[in-house]
Amino acid sequence: MVAQRLDGKLCAASVEEELHSRINACKSEGVVPHLAVVIVGDDPASHVYVNSKVKACQRLGIKSTHIELPASVAEDEVRATILKLNADETLHGILVQSPLPSHMDEEGLTDLIHPSKDVDGFHPENLGRLVQGRLDGMLPCTPSGVMRMLRWADIDLTGKSAVVLGRSRIVGMPQALLLGAKGADATVTVVHSRTADSKAVCAQADIVVAAIGRPEMVRGDWIKPGAIVVDVGINRVDDPTRERGWRLAGDVHPEVGEHASWLSPVPGGVGPMTIAMLMENTVRAAERSNQL
Ligand code: GUN
């Protein structure tokens, strides 16, 4: 079996296409959707992600404010920056790129973002709504992008057994909630670092979402023939054959393509979907600010 490509780039383009008319409607009411992106420190991968987010704003006519702070900045200054952005009525979305430098209280800081501007969907109020099964709030971008991509490919999850590899606040946990929510209706198992036999659990799944951050850990024999596999991993691995000395690898080994019915590529799978959902959350926040 050769897996069909779950093409996030194509799906993201269709999401962005739908956003144009909503952005124009905002603008005709005098509201220019506006996103602030805060990055602290010099992690090269984070800078690449943030630049992609800013570029998507430019492409769509969403205003963006890009705030870069050095890793040595005092936590109080990051706190003051977020509070100032909360108070700015011309601004609809605030994103603090994760990870923050290790000496900072990342959750404490991102909890300061006003829930109505929390376009990452990480605030306890927004995650709490998700736990309650209310899906009309700000949903975390990567897991909601995965759900959108599955729906776009006409993949029905009802009654399927889903395994989520990883239990992070950003992807794994909210992904498990979305897969199991009413309307999606999968039966979900979360596999994590203390799971007794991850491979055996994975091998019984109809759908696997891998979000563990370990390059190519999911091998062909982890996957039931015909399963649907979504690769959330974006890992840099050394590759002396490349001029830049590294390549991107997902959490899923390429041989999985010989077992799965669908497989999302890295790059070009979940990454573009995360950005498209961030744009959608920003537009939704702008619409709600004006009750459009
Ligand atoms: N780091 C990796 N993914 C994300 C994300 O979706 N949002 C933020 N803020 N940081 C990230």
Short mmCIF file of C-alpha atoms and ligand atoms in Angstrom, two decimals:
data_model
loop_
_atom_site.label_atom_id
_atom_site.label_comp_id
_atom_site.label_asym_id
_atom_site.label_seq_id
_atom_site.Cartn_x
_atom_site.Cartn_y
_atom_site.Cartn_z
CA MET A 1 0.00 0.00 0.00
CA VAL A 2 1.19 3.52 -0.78
CA ALA A 3 -0.33 6.18 1.45
CA GLN A 4 -2.23 9.10 -0.01
CA ARG A 5 -0.68 12.45 0.84
CA LEU A 6 -2.58 14.45 3.47
CA ASP A 7 -1.61 17.76 1.91
CA GLY A 8 -1.66 20.46 4.56
CA LYS A 9 -0.30 23.07 2.19
CA LEU A 10 -3.25 22.66 -0.15
CA CYS A 11 -5.78 22.55 2.69
CA ALA A 12 -4.23 25.66 4.32
CA ALA A 13 -4.53 27.51 0.99
CA SER A 14 -8.28 26.76 0.94
CA VAL A 15 -8.64 27.99 4.56
CA GLU A 16 -6.79 31.20 3.67
CA GLU A 17 -8.96 31.65 0.57
CA GLU A 18 -12.08 31.56 2.76
CA LEU A 19 -10.59 34.16 5.10
CA HIS A 20 -10.26 36.86 2.42
CA SER A 21 -13.94 37.83 2.43
CA ARG A 22 -14.10 37.82 6.26
CA ILE A 23 -11.04 40.08 6.45
CA ASN A 24 -12.57 42.43 3.87
CA ALA A 25 -15.82 42.51 5.87
CA CYS A 26 -13.85 43.49 9.00
CA LYS A 27 -12.03 46.21 7.12
CA SER A 28 -15.24 47.64 5.67
CA GLU A 29 -16.41 48.07 9.29
CA GLY A 30 -13.17 49.91 10.08
CA VAL A 31 -11.57 46.96 11.89
CA VAL A 32 -8.16 45.83 10.63
CA PRO A 33 -7.41 42.39 12.13
CA HIS A 34 -4.17 42.76 14.08
CA LEU A 35 -1.91 40.08 15.59
CA ALA A 36 1.03 40.65 17.97
CA VAL A 37 3.72 37.97 18.03
CA VAL A 38 6.18 38.02 20.93
CA ILE A 39 9.41 36.02 20.75
CA VAL A 40 11.98 35.85 23.54
CA GLY A 41 15.51 34.62 22.90
CA ASP A 42 17.28 33.36 19.82
CA ASP A 43 16.09 29.79 19.23
CA PRO A 44 16.57 29.53 15.44
CA ALA A 45 13.57 27.21 14.82
CA SER A 46 11.25 29.54 16.78
CA HIS A 47 12.43 32.49 14.69
CA VAL A 48 11.62 30.54 11.50
CA TYR A 49 8.09 29.76 12.81
CA VAL A 50 7.47 33.35 13.87
CA ASN A 51 8.63 34.67 10.50
CA SER A 52 6.18 32.28 8.78
CA LYS A 53 3.36 33.63 10.95
CA VAL A 54 4.26 37.24 10.15
CA LYS A 55 4.49 36.40 6.43
CA ALA A 56 1.03 34.78 6.50
CA CYS A 57 -0.35 38.00 8.03
CA GLN A 58 1.22 40.02 5.19
CA ARG A 59 -0.22 37.63 2.59
CA LEU A 60 -3.73 38.03 3.97
CA GLY A 61 -3.72 41.73 4.83
CA ILE A 62 -3.73 41.10 8.59
CA LYS A 63 -1.70 43.69 10.49
CA SER A 64 1.12 42.19 12.54
CA THR A 65 3.35 43.54 15.28
CA HIS A 66 6.51 41.51 15.83
CA ILE A 67 8.15 42.01 19.24
CA GLU A 68 11.59 40.45 19.79
CA LEU A 69 13.10 40.40 23.27
CA PRO A 70 16.54 39.05 24.25
CA ALA A 71 16.81 35.83 26.31
CA SER A 72 18.32 37.95 29.10
CA VAL A 73 15.17 40.09 29.46
CA ALA A 74 13.60 40.21 32.94
CA GLU A 75 10.40 38.18 33.30
CA ASP A 76 8.72 41.36 34.56
CA GLU A 77 9.36 43.02 31.21
CA VAL A 78 7.68 40.14 29.34
CA ARG A 79 4.76 40.45 31.79
CA ALA A 80 4.54 44.23 31.19
CA THR A 81 4.66 43.67 27.41
CA ILE A 82 1.71 41.24 27.53
CA LEU A 83 -0.35 43.56 29.77
CA LYS A 84 0.30 46.47 27.41
CA LEU A 85 -0.82 44.38 24.42
CA ASN A 86 -3.97 43.33 26.34
CA ALA A 87 -4.85 47.00 26.83
CA ASP A 88 -4.34 47.93 23.17
CA GLU A 89 -7.83 48.07 21.65
CA THR A 90 -6.49 48.06 18.07
CA LEU A 91 -5.02 44.59 18.65
CA HIS A 92 -7.07 41.38 18.45
CA GLY A 93 -4.62 38.51 18.91
CA ILE A 94 -1.53 37.96 21.08
CA LEU A 95 0.84 35.03 20.67
CA VAL A 96 3.91 34.36 22.82
CA GLN A 97 6.07 31.88 20.96
CA SER A 98 6.92 28.74 22.92
CA PRO A 99 9.39 27.74 24.28
CA LEU A 100 10.31 30.71 26.45
CA PRO A 101 13.82 30.66 27.99
CA SER A 102 13.93 27.94 30.67
CA HIS A 103 14.24 30.38 33.59
CA MET A 104 10.81 31.85 32.80
CA ASP A 105 7.41 30.67 34.01
CA GLU A 106 5.91 30.08 30.57
CA GLU A 107 2.42 29.10 31.73
CA GLY A 108 2.27 31.94 34.25
CA LEU A 109 3.12 34.41 31.50
CA THR A 110 0.82 33.09 28.80
CA ASP A 111 -2.04 32.89 31.34
CA LEU A 112 -1.83 36.71 31.42
CA ILE A 113 -3.03 36.98 27.81
CA HIS A 114 -6.68 38.05 27.83
CA PRO A 115 -8.78 35.00 26.82
CA SER A 116 -10.46 36.99 24.02
CA LYS A 117 -7.01 37.70 22.48
CA ASP A 118 -5.60 34.23 23.17
CA VAL A 119 -5.28 33.11 19.53
CA ASP A 120 -3.13 30.13 20.62
CA GLY A 121 -6.03 28.80 22.70
CA PHE A 122 -3.75 27.98 25.65
CA HIS A 123 -5.45 30.12 28.33
CA PRO A 124 -7.17 28.00 31.03
CA GLU A 125 -10.51 29.60 30.10
CA ASN A 126 -10.19 28.52 26.46
CA LEU A 127 -8.79 25.06 27.28
CA GLY A 128 -11.51 24.71 29.94
CA ARG A 129 -14.19 25.38 27.33
CA LEU A 130 -12.64 22.69 25.15
CA VAL A 131 -12.79 20.22 28.06
CA GLN A 132 -16.48 21.09 28.43
CA GLY A 133 -16.98 20.15 24.78
CA ARG A 134 -17.63 23.75 23.69
CA LEU A 135 -15.80 24.06 20.39
CA ASP A 136 -16.78 27.62 19.52
CA GLY A 137 -13.94 29.29 21.47
CA MET A 138 -10.29 29.79 20.60
CA LEU A 139 -8.98 26.30 19.83
CA PRO A 140 -5.24 25.49 19.85
CA CYS A 141 -3.97 25.91 16.29
CA THR A 142 -2.06 22.68 15.64
CA PRO A 143 -4.72 20.24 16.90
CA SER A 144 -7.56 22.18 15.27
CA GLY A 145 -5.50 22.28 12.05
CA VAL A 146 -5.19 18.48 12.17
CA MET A 147 -8.97 18.15 12.58
CA ARG A 148 -9.60 20.55 9.67
CA MET A 149 -7.21 18.64 7.43
CA LEU A 150 -8.93 15.31 8.22
CA ARG A 151 -12.36 16.80 7.50
CA TRP A 152 -11.06 18.37 4.26
CA ALA A 153 -9.85 14.90 3.13
CA ASP A 154 -13.32 13.49 3.96
CA ILE A 155 -11.94 11.16 6.59
CA ASP A 156 -14.71 10.00 8.93
CA LEU A 157 -13.48 9.42 12.48
CA THR A 158 -16.75 8.14 13.95
CA GLY A 159 -16.14 5.03 16.04
CA LYS A 160 -12.49 4.81 14.96
CA SER A 161 -9.79 4.11 17.48
CA ALA A 162 -7.33 7.02 17.65
CA VAL A 163 -3.94 7.11 19.34
CA VAL A 164 -2.28 10.41 20.17
CA LEU A 165 1.44 10.13 20.83
CA GLY A 166 2.36 12.87 23.31
CA ARG A 167 0.44 14.72 26.01
CA SER A 168 1.70 18.30 25.66
CA ARG A 169 -0.38 21.38 26.46
CA ILE A 170 0.23 22.67 22.90
CA VAL A 171 -0.67 19.57 20.89
CA GLY A 172 -1.19 16.15 22.51
CA MET A 173 -3.78 16.90 25.21
CA PRO A 174 -6.00 19.25 23.17
CA GLN A 175 -5.66 16.87 20.19
CA ALA A 176 -7.00 14.00 22.28
CA LEU A 177 -9.96 16.15 23.39
CA LEU A 178 -10.79 17.23 19.83
CA LEU A 179 -10.63 13.68 18.44
CA GLY A 180 -12.95 12.45 21.18
CA ALA A 181 -15.35 15.43 21.11
CA LYS A 182 -18.95 15.10 19.92
CA GLY A 183 -18.97 15.38 16.15
CA ALA A 184 -15.53 13.80 15.72
CA ASP A 185 -16.45 10.78 17.88
CA ALA A 186 -13.21 8.81 17.84
CA THR A 187 -12.24 6.61 20.80
CA VAL A 188 -8.97 8.04 22.02
CA THR A 189 -5.88 6.67 23.77
CA VAL A 190 -2.99 8.95 24.80
CA VAL A 191 0.46 7.37 24.64
CA HIS A 192 3.27 9.07 26.60
CA SER A 193 6.77 8.48 27.92
CA ARG A 194 5.52 6.15 30.69
CA THR A 195 3.30 4.01 28.44
CA ALA A 196 4.26 0.33 28.84
CA ASP A 197 4.28 -0.67 25.16
CA SER A 198 3.77 2.32 22.87
CA LYS A 199 4.30 0.29 19.71
CA ALA A 200 1.61 -2.28 20.62
CA VAL A 201 -0.92 0.44 21.51
CA CYS A 202 -0.17 2.30 18.29
CA ALA A 203 -0.42 -0.84 16.17
CA GLN A 204 -4.12 -1.30 17.01
CA ALA A 205 -5.10 2.27 16.03
CA ASP A 206 -7.13 3.33 13.00
CA ILE A 207 -5.62 6.79 13.28
CA VAL A 208 -2.32 7.89 14.80
CA VAL A 209 -1.34 11.49 15.54
CA ALA A 210 2.37 11.68 16.40
CA ALA A 211 3.43 14.68 18.49
CA ILE A 212 6.41 13.51 20.53
CA GLY A 213 9.29 15.50 19.04
CA ARG A 214 11.48 12.45 18.37
CA PRO A 215 12.72 12.13 14.80
CA GLU A 216 11.24 9.19 12.89
CA MET A 217 10.37 7.23 16.05
CA VAL A 218 7.15 5.80 14.59
CA ARG A 219 8.26 2.93 12.35
CA GLY A 220 6.36 0.91 9.76
CA ASP A 221 5.60 -1.96 12.16
CA TRP A 222 3.90 0.47 14.59
CA ILE A 223 1.13 1.04 12.08
CA LYS A 224 -1.88 -1.14 11.28
CA PRO A 225 -2.18 -1.59 7.49
CA GLY A 226 -4.49 1.11 6.14
CA ALA A 227 -4.33 3.37 9.22
CA ILE A 228 -4.37 7.16 8.90
CA VAL A 229 -1.17 8.81 10.17
CA VAL A 230 -0.69 12.49 10.97
CA ASP A 231 2.87 13.63 11.65
CA VAL A 232 3.08 16.71 13.89
CA GLY A 233 6.85 16.45 14.45
CA ILE A 234 9.26 19.02 13.06
CA ASN A 235 12.76 17.95 14.11
CA ARG A 236 16.11 19.17 12.83
CA VAL A 237 18.48 16.26 12.29
CA ASP A 238 22.14 16.42 11.23
CA ASP A 239 22.65 15.65 7.56
CA PRO A 240 26.16 16.24 6.21
CA THR A 241 24.92 15.60 2.65
CA ARG A 242 22.95 18.89 2.80
CA GLU A 243 24.71 22.19 2.28
CA ARG A 244 23.18 23.61 5.49
CA GLY A 245 24.20 20.45 7.42
CA TRP A 246 20.70 19.45 8.56
CA ARG A 247 17.28 18.39 7.32
CA LEU A 248 13.78 18.42 8.72
CA ALA A 249 12.38 15.10 9.93
CA GLY A 250 8.96 14.29 11.32
CA ASP A 251 8.15 11.96 14.23
CA VAL A 252 7.14 9.35 11.63
CA HIS A 253 9.64 7.29 9.62
CA PRO A 254 9.14 7.50 5.83
CA GLU A 255 8.59 3.69 5.66
CA VAL A 256 5.18 4.31 7.30
CA GLY A 257 4.08 5.47 3.84
CA GLU A 258 4.12 1.79 2.80
CA HIS A 259 1.60 0.81 5.53
CA ALA A 260 -0.75 3.77 6.01
CA SER A 261 -3.72 4.75 3.82
CA TRP A 262 -3.08 8.46 4.46
CA LEU A 263 0.09 10.19 5.69
CA SER A 264 0.77 13.89 6.22
CA PRO A 265 4.21 14.98 4.95
CA VAL A 266 6.87 16.99 6.82
CA PRO A 267 7.22 19.71 5.69
CA GLY A 268 3.94 20.59 3.96
CA GLY A 269 1.54 18.80 6.32
CA VAL A 270 0.58 20.07 9.75
CA GLY A 271 2.90 23.13 9.70
CA PRO A 272 0.92 25.19 7.15
CA MET A 273 -2.33 24.17 8.91
CA THR A 274 -1.11 25.57 12.25
CA ILE A 275 -0.50 28.91 10.58
CA ALA A 276 -3.85 28.89 8.74
CA MET A 277 -5.71 28.21 12.01
CA LEU A 278 -3.79 31.02 13.72
CA MET A 279 -4.94 33.37 10.96
CA GLU A 280 -8.53 32.12 11.39
CA ASN A 281 -8.40 32.62 15.17
CA THR A 282 -7.09 36.17 14.64
CA VAL A 283 -9.89 36.99 12.21
CA ARG A 284 -12.45 35.48 14.62
CA ALA A 285 -11.06 37.62 17.46
CA ALA A 286 -11.33 40.73 15.25
CA GLU A 287 -14.92 39.85 14.28
CA ARG A 288 -15.87 39.31 17.93
CA SER A 289 -14.25 42.59 18.99
CA ASN A 290 -16.71 44.30 16.68
CA GLN A 291 -19.51 41.72 17.06
CA LEU A 292 -19.59 41.33 13.26
N1 GUN B 1 5.70 26.62 19.60
C1 GUN B 1 5.43 25.53 18.86
N2 GUN B 1 4.15 25.54 18.45
C2 GUN B 1 3.58 26.67 18.94
C3 GUN B 1 2.28 27.24 18.86
O1 GUN B 1 1.34 26.71 18.24
N3 GUN B 1 2.12 28.42 19.51
C4 GUN B 1 3.12 29.02 20.21
N4 GUN B 1 2.85 30.18 20.83
N5 GUN B 1 4.34 28.53 20.30
C5 GUN B 1 4.57 27.36 19.66
#
